[in-house]
PDB file of C-alpha atoms in Angstrom:
ATOM      1  CA  UNK A   1       0.177   0.202   0.109  1.00 97.00           C
ATOM      2  CA  UNK A   2       1.465   3.636  -1.037  1.00 97.00           C
ATOM      3  CA  UNK A   3       0.821   6.834   0.482  1.00 98.00           C
ATOM      4  CA  UNK A   4       2.065  10.192  -1.585  1.00 97.00           C
ATOM      5  CA  UNK A   5       1.787  13.209   0.078  1.00 96.00           C
ATOM      6  CA  UNK A   6       1.976  16.758  -1.724  1.00 95.00           C
ATOM      7  CA  UNK A   7       5.528  16.841  -1.483  1.00 96.00           C
ATOM      8  CA  UNK A   8       5.929  13.392  -2.866  1.00 95.00           C
ATOM      9  CA  UNK A   9       6.655  12.127   0.188  1.00 96.00           C
ATOM     10  CA  UNK A  10       6.413   8.502  -0.478  1.00 97.00           C
ATOM     11  CA  UNK A  11       4.887   5.795   2.706  1.00 98.00           C
ATOM     12  CA  UNK A  12       4.887   1.838   1.710  1.00 98.00           C
ATOM     13  CA  UNK A  13       3.835  -0.989   3.277  1.00 98.00           C
ATOM     14  CA  UNK A  14       3.566  -4.365   2.136  1.00 98.00           C
ATOM     15  CA  UNK A  15       1.858  -8.064   3.889  1.00 97.00           C
ATOM     16  CA  UNK A  16       3.958 -11.054   2.162  1.00 97.00           C
ATOM     17  CA  UNK A  17       1.065 -13.820   1.655  1.00 97.00           C
ATOM     18  CA  UNK A  18       2.575 -17.451   1.570  1.00 96.00           C
ATOM     19  CA  UNK A  19      -0.740 -19.891   0.020  1.00 95.00           C
ATOM     20  CA  UNK A  20      -0.050 -23.170   0.078  1.00 95.00           C
ATOM     21  CA  UNK A  21      -2.277 -26.368   0.479  1.00 95.00           C
ATOM     22  CA  UNK A  22      -1.214 -28.859   3.077  1.00 96.00           C
ATOM     23  CA  UNK A  23      -4.969 -30.680   2.767  1.00 96.00           C
ATOM     24  CA  UNK A  24      -5.422 -33.705   0.268  1.00 97.00           C
ATOM     25  CA  UNK A  25      -8.703 -33.992  -1.451  1.00 98.00           C
ATOM     26  CA  UNK A  26     -11.846 -35.518   0.600  1.00 97.00           C
ATOM     27  CA  UNK A  27     -13.256 -38.748  -0.433  1.00 98.00           C
ATOM     28  CA  UNK A  28     -17.189 -39.197  -0.713  1.00 96.00           C
ATOM     29  CA  UNK A  29     -18.299 -42.446   1.603  1.00 95.00           C
ATOM     30  CA  UNK A  30     -16.189 -46.081   1.179  1.00 97.00           C
ATOM     31  CA  UNK A  31     -17.497 -48.803   1.527  1.00 97.00           C
ATOM     32  CA  UNK A  32     -17.657 -50.098   4.692  1.00 97.00           C
ATOM     33  CA  UNK A  33     -15.919 -53.335   5.850  1.00 98.00           C
ATOM     34  CA  UNK A  34     -17.955 -56.799   5.169  1.00 97.00           C
ATOM     35  CA  UNK A  35     -17.923 -60.551   5.661  1.00 98.00           C
ATOM     36  CA  UNK A  36     -19.955 -62.115   2.867  1.00 98.00           C
ATOM     37  CA  UNK A  37     -19.562 -65.523   0.917  1.00 97.00           C
ATOM     38  CA  UNK A  38     -17.725 -66.088  -2.278  1.00 95.00           C
ATOM     39  CA  UNK A  39     -20.785 -65.732  -4.729  1.00 93.00           C
ATOM     40  CA  UNK A  40     -21.973 -62.689  -3.848  1.00 96.00           C
ATOM     41  CA  UNK A  41     -18.667 -60.263  -3.601  1.00 97.00           C
ATOM     42  CA  UNK A  42     -19.495 -57.192  -4.473  1.00 97.00           C
ATOM     43  CA  UNK A  43     -17.961 -55.051  -7.191  1.00 97.00           C
ATOM     44  CA  UNK A  44     -15.681 -52.174  -6.209  1.00 96.00           C
ATOM     45  CA  UNK A  45     -17.543 -48.914  -5.216  1.00 94.00           C
ATOM     46  CA  UNK A  46     -17.484 -45.673  -6.896  1.00 96.00           C
ATOM     47  CA  UNK A  47     -16.226 -43.328  -4.471  1.00 98.00           C
ATOM     48  CA  UNK A  48     -15.572 -39.176  -6.230  1.00 98.00           C
ATOM     49  CA  UNK A  49     -13.107 -37.074  -4.149  1.00 98.00           C
ATOM     50  CA  UNK A  50     -13.365 -33.124  -4.093  1.00 97.00           C
ATOM     51  CA  UNK A  51     -10.059 -30.820  -3.631  1.00 97.00           C
ATOM     52  CA  UNK A  52     -10.946 -27.615  -1.475  1.00 95.00           C
ATOM     53  CA  UNK A  53      -8.439 -26.013  -3.871  1.00 95.00           C
ATOM     54  CA  UNK A  54      -8.689 -27.386  -7.352  1.00 94.00           C
ATOM     55  CA  UNK A  55     -12.619 -28.773  -7.043  1.00 96.00           C
ATOM     56  CA  UNK A  56     -13.224 -32.991  -8.187  1.00 97.00           C
ATOM     57  CA  UNK A  57      -9.867 -34.951  -8.653  1.00 97.00           C
ATOM     58  CA  UNK A  58      -9.715 -38.150 -10.600  1.00 97.00           C
ATOM     59  CA  UNK A  59      -9.350 -41.415  -7.653  1.00 98.00           C
ATOM     60  CA  UNK A  60      -7.670 -44.307  -8.855  1.00 98.00           C
ATOM     61  CA  UNK A  61      -7.941 -47.639  -7.282  1.00 98.00           C
ATOM     62  CA  UNK A  62      -6.675 -50.765  -6.739  1.00 98.00           C
ATOM     63  CA  UNK A  63      -7.107 -54.411  -5.430  1.00 98.00           C
ATOM     64  CA  UNK A  64      -4.899 -56.570  -3.579  1.00 98.00           C
ATOM     65  CA  UNK A  65      -6.303 -59.948  -2.932  1.00 98.00           C
ATOM     66  CA  UNK A  66      -4.597 -62.474   0.057  1.00 98.00           C
ATOM     67  CA  UNK A  67      -5.457 -65.687  -0.134  1.00 97.00           C
ATOM     68  CA  UNK A  68      -5.726 -68.606   2.406  1.00 94.00           C
ATOM     69  CA  UNK A  69      -6.469 -72.280   3.370  1.00 92.00           C
ATOM     70  CA  UNK A  70      -8.792 -73.054   0.479  1.00 93.00           C
ATOM     71  CA  UNK A  71      -9.899 -70.569  -2.891  1.00 91.00           C
ATOM     72  CA  UNK A  72     -12.473 -69.812  -1.455  1.00 95.00           C
ATOM     73  CA  UNK A  73     -11.735 -68.443   2.385  1.00 96.00           C
ATOM     74  CA  UNK A  74      -9.101 -64.942   1.242  1.00 97.00           C
ATOM     75  CA  UNK A  75      -9.690 -60.719   1.632  1.00 98.00           C
ATOM     76  CA  UNK A  76      -9.958 -58.201  -0.278  1.00 98.00           C
ATOM     77  CA  UNK A  77      -8.084 -54.667   0.019  1.00 98.00           C
ATOM     78  CA  UNK A  78      -9.492 -52.633  -1.750  1.00 98.00           C
ATOM     79  CA  UNK A  79      -8.061 -48.681  -2.483  1.00 98.00           C
ATOM     80  CA  UNK A  80      -9.185 -45.675  -3.703  1.00 98.00           C
ATOM     81  CA  UNK A  81      -6.530 -42.541  -4.101  1.00 98.00           C
ATOM     82  CA  UNK A  82      -6.789 -39.021  -4.858  1.00 98.00           C
ATOM     83  CA  UNK A  83      -3.789 -36.721  -5.376  1.00 98.00           C
ATOM     84  CA  UNK A  84      -4.675 -33.095  -5.759  1.00 97.00           C
ATOM     85  CA  UNK A  85      -2.636 -30.781  -7.419  1.00 95.00           C
ATOM     86  CA  UNK A  86      -0.011 -30.161  -5.171  1.00 96.00           C
ATOM     87  CA  UNK A  87       0.705 -33.883  -4.495  1.00 96.00           C
ATOM     88  CA  UNK A  88      -0.628 -34.177  -1.451  1.00 97.00           C
ATOM     89  CA  UNK A  89      -3.035 -37.131  -1.015  1.00 98.00           C
ATOM     90  CA  UNK A  90      -6.080 -39.215  -0.390  1.00 98.00           C
ATOM     91  CA  UNK A  91      -6.467 -42.763   0.548  1.00 98.00           C
ATOM     92  CA  UNK A  92      -9.444 -44.751   1.895  1.00 98.00           C
ATOM     93  CA  UNK A  93      -9.160 -48.677   2.511  1.00 98.00           C
ATOM     94  CA  UNK A  94     -12.060 -51.003   2.357  1.00 98.00           C
ATOM     95  CA  UNK A  95     -11.694 -55.140   3.246  1.00 98.00           C
ATOM     96  CA  UNK A  96     -13.518 -57.369   2.450  1.00 98.00           C
ATOM     97  CA  UNK A  97     -13.284 -60.998   3.967  1.00 98.00           C
ATOM     98  CA  UNK A  98     -14.954 -63.982   1.438  1.00 98.00           C
ATOM     99  CA  UNK A  99     -15.958 -66.609   2.245  1.00 97.00           C
ATOM    100  CA  UNK A 100     -17.364 -70.133   1.652  1.00 97.00           C
ATOM    101  CA  UNK A 101     -19.198 -71.284   4.835  1.00 96.00           C
ATOM    102  CA  UNK A 102     -22.618 -73.236   2.093  1.00 96.00           C
ATOM    103  CA  UNK A 103     -21.930 -77.485   1.162  1.00 96.00           C
ATOM    104  CA  UNK A 104     -23.009 -77.756  -3.165  1.00 97.00           C
ATOM    105  CA  UNK A 105     -26.612 -78.246  -3.664  1.00 98.00           C
ATOM    106  CA  UNK A 106     -27.449 -81.648  -4.762  1.00 98.00           C
ATOM    107  CA  UNK A 107     -30.113 -82.160  -7.263  1.00 96.00           C
ATOM    108  CA  UNK A 108     -32.619 -84.039  -6.443  1.00 96.00           C
ATOM    109  CA  UNK A 109     -32.316 -87.076  -4.267  1.00 97.00           C
ATOM    110  CA  UNK A 110     -34.268 -90.733  -5.077  1.00 97.00           C
ATOM    111  CA  UNK A 111     -37.625 -91.347  -2.411  1.00 97.00           C
ATOM    112  CA  UNK A 112     -37.576 -93.932   0.499  1.00 98.00           C
ATOM    113  CA  UNK A 113     -38.921 -96.215  -1.193  1.00 98.00           C
ATOM    114  CA  UNK A 114     -40.534 -99.747  -0.488  1.00 98.00           C
ATOM    115  CA  UNK A 115     -39.561-102.814  -3.072  1.00 98.00           C
ATOM    116  CA  UNK A 116     -40.272-106.871  -3.358  1.00 96.00           C
ATOM    117  CA  UNK A 117     -36.809-107.789  -3.615  1.00 94.00           C
ATOM    118  CA  UNK A 118     -37.001-108.680  -7.666  1.00 92.00           C
ATOM    119  CA  UNK A 119     -37.155-105.442  -8.303  1.00 95.00           C
ATOM    120  CA  UNK A 120     -34.015-102.460  -6.697  1.00 96.00           C
ATOM    121  CA  UNK A 121     -33.521 -99.924  -8.644  1.00 97.00           C
ATOM    122  CA  UNK A 122     -30.035 -99.126  -9.912  1.00 97.00           C
ATOM    123  CA  UNK A 123     -28.743 -95.759  -7.993  1.00 96.00           C
ATOM    124  CA  UNK A 124     -29.705 -92.849  -8.836  1.00 93.00           C
ATOM    125  CA  UNK A 125     -27.447 -90.470 -10.652  1.00 96.00           C
ATOM    126  CA  UNK A 126     -27.361 -87.155  -8.713  1.00 98.00           C
ATOM    127  CA  UNK A 127     -25.273 -83.777  -9.711  1.00 98.00           C
ATOM    128  CA  UNK A 128     -23.700 -81.628  -7.455  1.00 98.00           C
ATOM    129  CA  UNK A 129     -23.254 -78.004  -7.717  1.00 97.00           C
ATOM    130  CA  UNK A 130     -21.119 -75.159  -6.126  1.00 97.00           C
ATOM    131  CA  UNK A 131     -21.700 -71.494  -5.662  1.00 95.00           C
ATOM    132  CA  UNK A 132     -18.111 -71.223  -6.164  1.00 94.00           C
ATOM    133  CA  UNK A 133     -16.954 -73.694  -7.041  1.00 93.00           C
ATOM    134  CA  UNK A 134     -18.936 -75.151 -10.476  1.00 95.00           C
ATOM    135  CA  UNK A 135     -20.391 -78.789 -11.214  1.00 97.00           C
ATOM    136  CA  UNK A 136     -18.259 -80.033  -7.537  1.00 97.00           C
ATOM    137  CA  UNK A 137     -18.120 -84.345  -8.164  1.00 98.00           C
ATOM    138  CA  UNK A 138     -20.621 -86.616  -5.990  1.00 98.00           C
ATOM    139  CA  UNK A 139     -19.561 -89.555  -4.238  1.00 98.00           C
ATOM    140  CA  UNK A 140     -22.078 -92.694  -3.484  1.00 98.00           C
ATOM    141  CA  UNK A 141     -22.286 -95.156  -0.850  1.00 98.00           C
ATOM    142  CA  UNK A 142     -24.441 -98.106  -0.065  1.00 98.00           C
ATOM    143  CA  UNK A 143     -24.900 -99.810   3.982  1.00 98.00           C
ATOM    144  CA  UNK A 144     -27.071-103.078   3.472  1.00 98.00           C
ATOM    145  CA  UNK A 145     -28.701-103.900   7.326  1.00 98.00           C
ATOM    146  CA  UNK A 146     -29.910-107.285   6.868  1.00 97.00           C
ATOM    147  CA  UNK A 147     -33.252-108.331   8.089  1.00 94.00           C
ATOM    148  CA  UNK A 148     -35.221-112.402   9.448  1.00 92.00           C
ATOM    149  CA  UNK A 149     -34.640-113.672   6.436  1.00 92.00           C
ATOM    150  CA  UNK A 150     -32.228-112.896   3.631  1.00 91.00           C
ATOM    151  CA  UNK A 151     -34.499-111.002   0.991  1.00 94.00           C
ATOM    152  CA  UNK A 152     -36.218-108.891   3.983  1.00 96.00           C
ATOM    153  CA  UNK A 153     -33.450-105.863   4.239  1.00 97.00           C
ATOM    154  CA  UNK A 154     -32.840-102.415   4.040  1.00 98.00           C
ATOM    155  CA  UNK A 155     -29.957-100.403   1.345  1.00 98.00           C
ATOM    156  CA  UNK A 156     -28.800 -97.122   2.903  1.00 98.00           C
ATOM    157  CA  UNK A 157     -28.369 -95.245  -0.247  1.00 98.00           C
ATOM    158  CA  UNK A 158     -25.350 -91.788   0.815  1.00 98.00           C
ATOM    159  CA  UNK A 159     -24.480 -89.418  -2.180  1.00 98.00           C
ATOM    160  CA  UNK A 160     -21.535 -86.646  -0.843  1.00 98.00           C
ATOM    161  CA  UNK A 161     -20.784 -83.593  -2.389  1.00 98.00           C
ATOM    162  CA  UNK A 162     -17.289 -81.431  -0.788  1.00 97.00           C
ATOM    163  CA  UNK A 163     -16.491 -78.563  -1.443  1.00 96.00           C
ATOM    164  CA  UNK A 164     -12.566 -76.450  -2.130  1.00 94.00           C
ATOM    165  CA  UNK A 165     -13.551 -75.732   1.835  1.00 95.00           C
ATOM    166  CA  UNK A 166     -14.484 -78.087   3.197  1.00 95.00           C
ATOM    167  CA  UNK A 167     -18.157 -78.174   3.067  1.00 97.00           C
ATOM    168  CA  UNK A 168     -20.280 -81.053   2.376  1.00 98.00           C
ATOM    169  CA  UNK A 169     -22.867 -81.776   1.431  1.00 98.00           C
ATOM    170  CA  UNK A 170     -25.120 -85.815   2.114  1.00 98.00           C
ATOM    171  CA  UNK A 171     -28.081 -86.472   0.848  1.00 98.00           C
ATOM    172  CA  UNK A 172     -29.535 -89.877   1.818  1.00 98.00           C
ATOM    173  CA  UNK A 173     -32.335 -92.686   0.404  1.00 98.00           C
ATOM    174  CA  UNK A 174     -33.495 -95.472   2.719  1.00 98.00           C
ATOM    175  CA  UNK A 175     -34.871 -98.528   0.155  1.00 98.00           C
ATOM    176  CA  UNK A 176     -37.024-101.352   1.950  1.00 98.00           C
ATOM    177  CA  UNK A 177     -36.612-104.640   0.260  1.00 97.00           C
ATOM    178  CA  UNK A 178     -39.387-107.221   1.214  1.00 97.00           C
ATOM    179  CA  UNK A 179     -39.473-110.933  -0.445  1.00 96.00           C
ATOM    180  CA  UNK A 180     -43.621-111.562  -0.017  1.00 94.00           C
ATOM    181  CA  UNK A 181     -43.984-113.337  -3.223  1.00 95.00           C
ATOM    182  CA  UNK A 182     -44.634-116.804  -3.215  1.00 95.00           C
ATOM    183  CA  UNK A 183     -42.577-119.288  -5.313  1.00 96.00           C
ATOM    184  CA  UNK A 184     -43.886-120.446  -8.837  1.00 97.00           C
ATOM    185  CA  UNK A 185     -44.625-123.839  -9.664  1.00 98.00           C
ATOM    186  CA  UNK A 186     -44.339-125.480 -12.668  1.00 96.00           C
ATOM    187  CA  UNK A 187     -47.252-126.909 -14.237  1.00 96.00           C
ATOM    188  CA  UNK A 188     -49.657-129.016 -11.765  1.00 97.00           C
ATOM    189  CA  UNK A 189     -51.288-132.770 -13.332  1.00 96.00           C
ATOM    190  CA  UNK A 190     -54.880-131.495 -14.146  1.00 96.00           C
ATOM    191  CA  UNK A 191     -57.567-133.101 -11.472  1.00 97.00           C
ATOM    192  CA  UNK A 192     -58.383-137.210 -13.748  1.00 97.00           C
ATOM    193  CA  UNK A 193     -60.772-140.236 -12.599  1.00 97.00           C
ATOM    194  CA  UNK A 194     -58.911-143.173 -13.139  1.00 97.00           C
ATOM    195  CA  UNK A 195     -59.431-146.403 -12.830  1.00 96.00           C
ATOM    196  CA  UNK A 196     -57.969-148.375 -10.132  1.00 94.00           C
ATOM    197  CA  UNK A 197     -55.161-150.083 -11.944  1.00 94.00           C
ATOM    198  CA  UNK A 198     -54.221-146.827 -13.500  1.00 96.00           C
ATOM    199  CA  UNK A 199     -53.250-144.458 -11.154  1.00 97.00           C
ATOM    200  CA  UNK A 200     -50.234-142.371 -12.573  1.00 96.00           C
ATOM    201  CA  UNK A 201     -47.763-141.858 -10.233  1.00 96.00           C
ATOM    202  CA  UNK A 202     -46.863-138.629  -8.955  1.00 95.00           C
ATOM    203  CA  UNK A 203     -46.127-135.866 -11.249  1.00 93.00           C
ATOM    204  CA  UNK A 204     -42.542-133.867 -11.460  1.00 96.00           C
ATOM    205  CA  UNK A 205     -43.380-129.855 -10.587  1.00 97.00           C
ATOM    206  CA  UNK A 206     -40.498-127.590 -10.040  1.00 98.00           C
ATOM    207  CA  UNK A 207     -40.030-124.618  -8.618  1.00 98.00           C
ATOM    208  CA  UNK A 208     -38.468-120.607  -9.327  1.00 97.00           C
ATOM    209  CA  UNK A 209     -38.751-117.768  -6.572  1.00 95.00           C
ATOM    210  CA  UNK A 210     -38.439-114.026  -7.969  1.00 93.00           C
ATOM    211  CA  UNK A 211     -35.591-113.890  -5.280  1.00 92.00           C
ATOM    212  CA  UNK A 212     -34.062-117.158  -4.625  1.00 92.00           C
ATOM    213  CA  UNK A 213     -33.994-118.874  -8.517  1.00 94.00           C
ATOM    214  CA  UNK A 214     -34.849-122.384  -7.973  1.00 97.00           C
ATOM    215  CA  UNK A 215     -36.482-124.484  -4.679  1.00 97.00           C
ATOM    216  CA  UNK A 216     -36.987-127.575  -2.901  1.00 97.00           C
ATOM    217  CA  UNK A 217     -40.295-128.552  -3.940  1.00 98.00           C
ATOM    218  CA  UNK A 218     -41.837-131.514  -1.512  1.00 98.00           C
ATOM    219  CA  UNK A 219     -44.628-133.542  -2.057  1.00 98.00           C
ATOM    220  CA  UNK A 220     -47.384-134.817   0.186  1.00 97.00           C
ATOM    221  CA  UNK A 221     -50.279-137.124  -0.290  1.00 97.00           C
ATOM    222  CA  UNK A 222     -53.536-138.406   1.377  1.00 98.00           C
ATOM    223  CA  UNK A 223     -55.793-140.838   0.410  1.00 97.00           C
ATOM    224  CA  UNK A 224     -59.206-140.813   1.181  1.00 97.00           C
ATOM    225  CA  UNK A 225     -60.672-144.059   1.129  1.00 96.00           C
ATOM    226  CA  UNK A 226     -64.844-144.406   0.643  1.00 94.00           C
ATOM    227  CA  UNK A 227     -67.315-147.367   0.379  1.00 94.00           C
ATOM    228  CA  UNK A 228     -64.780-149.729  -0.641  1.00 94.00           C
ATOM    229  CA  UNK A 229     -60.975-150.265  -0.886  1.00 92.00           C
ATOM    230  CA  UNK A 230     -60.371-149.285  -5.284  1.00 94.00           C
ATOM    231  CA  UNK A 231     -63.141-146.227  -4.729  1.00 96.00           C
ATOM    232  CA  UNK A 232     -60.965-143.729  -2.746  1.00 97.00           C
ATOM    233  CA  UNK A 233     -59.800-139.836  -3.219  1.00 97.00           C
ATOM    234  CA  UNK A 234     -55.798-138.994  -3.311  1.00 97.00           C
ATOM    235  CA  UNK A 235     -55.005-136.049  -2.919  1.00 98.00           C
ATOM    236  CA  UNK A 236     -51.478-134.513  -4.211  1.00 98.00           C
ATOM    237  CA  UNK A 237     -50.030-131.090  -2.783  1.00 98.00           C
ATOM    238  CA  UNK A 238     -46.594-129.285  -3.733  1.00 98.00           C
ATOM    239  CA  UNK A 239     -45.170-127.400  -1.742  1.00 98.00           C
ATOM    240  CA  UNK A 240     -42.080-124.659  -2.230  1.00 98.00           C
ATOM    241  CA  UNK A 241     -40.576-122.375   0.071  1.00 96.00           C
ATOM    242  CA  UNK A 242     -39.114-119.179  -0.153  1.00 94.00           C
TER     243      UNK A 242
END
């Protein structure tokens, strides 16, 4: 500032202002730290920056993955950086813990059933899909639990799927196997009326069981007498037991 009087005497006053920029840009809200399943990792959030001197400032991003004990257990460290014209930097970080706590999803498990021993179904095909690993191998197992006879038992069938992080999903089917059908006899000789001199020999009859295969046949013959020695009935029986 200068002041000069009528005789030309001058007085000068000075002020020096040092203008500086020591404050970094202000970032908009940084996404909060969170823990998520590996199937729902969010996209990198949009963050903006405003500098008191420079106005809007560009934001650069970075993401680091820190692996752990399995493919789907890790951390993501996301960073947003804004630098103003004077080199002042502001940094915001978000840590996402990614985990896999859910087992694979099995396709439809065959329902529990009761069947005849001759009609046991084959082991059904079951597939597994994991939200993080995609298709997963399925292992199978079958246990037989016996009962009072060879063809009365239970089959417990198991399907197992395991993902990369050790999460297991199990499906089971119980089949009650029974045998309620008797053996099938071959042709039984027809009822006949004969003269006492022409009584035929006991016919040969065989038996086949749906579960046991060929079965022994036992025979029996009962004579029912009547009014004279040569007037009677013969009741012949063939029995097969599985």
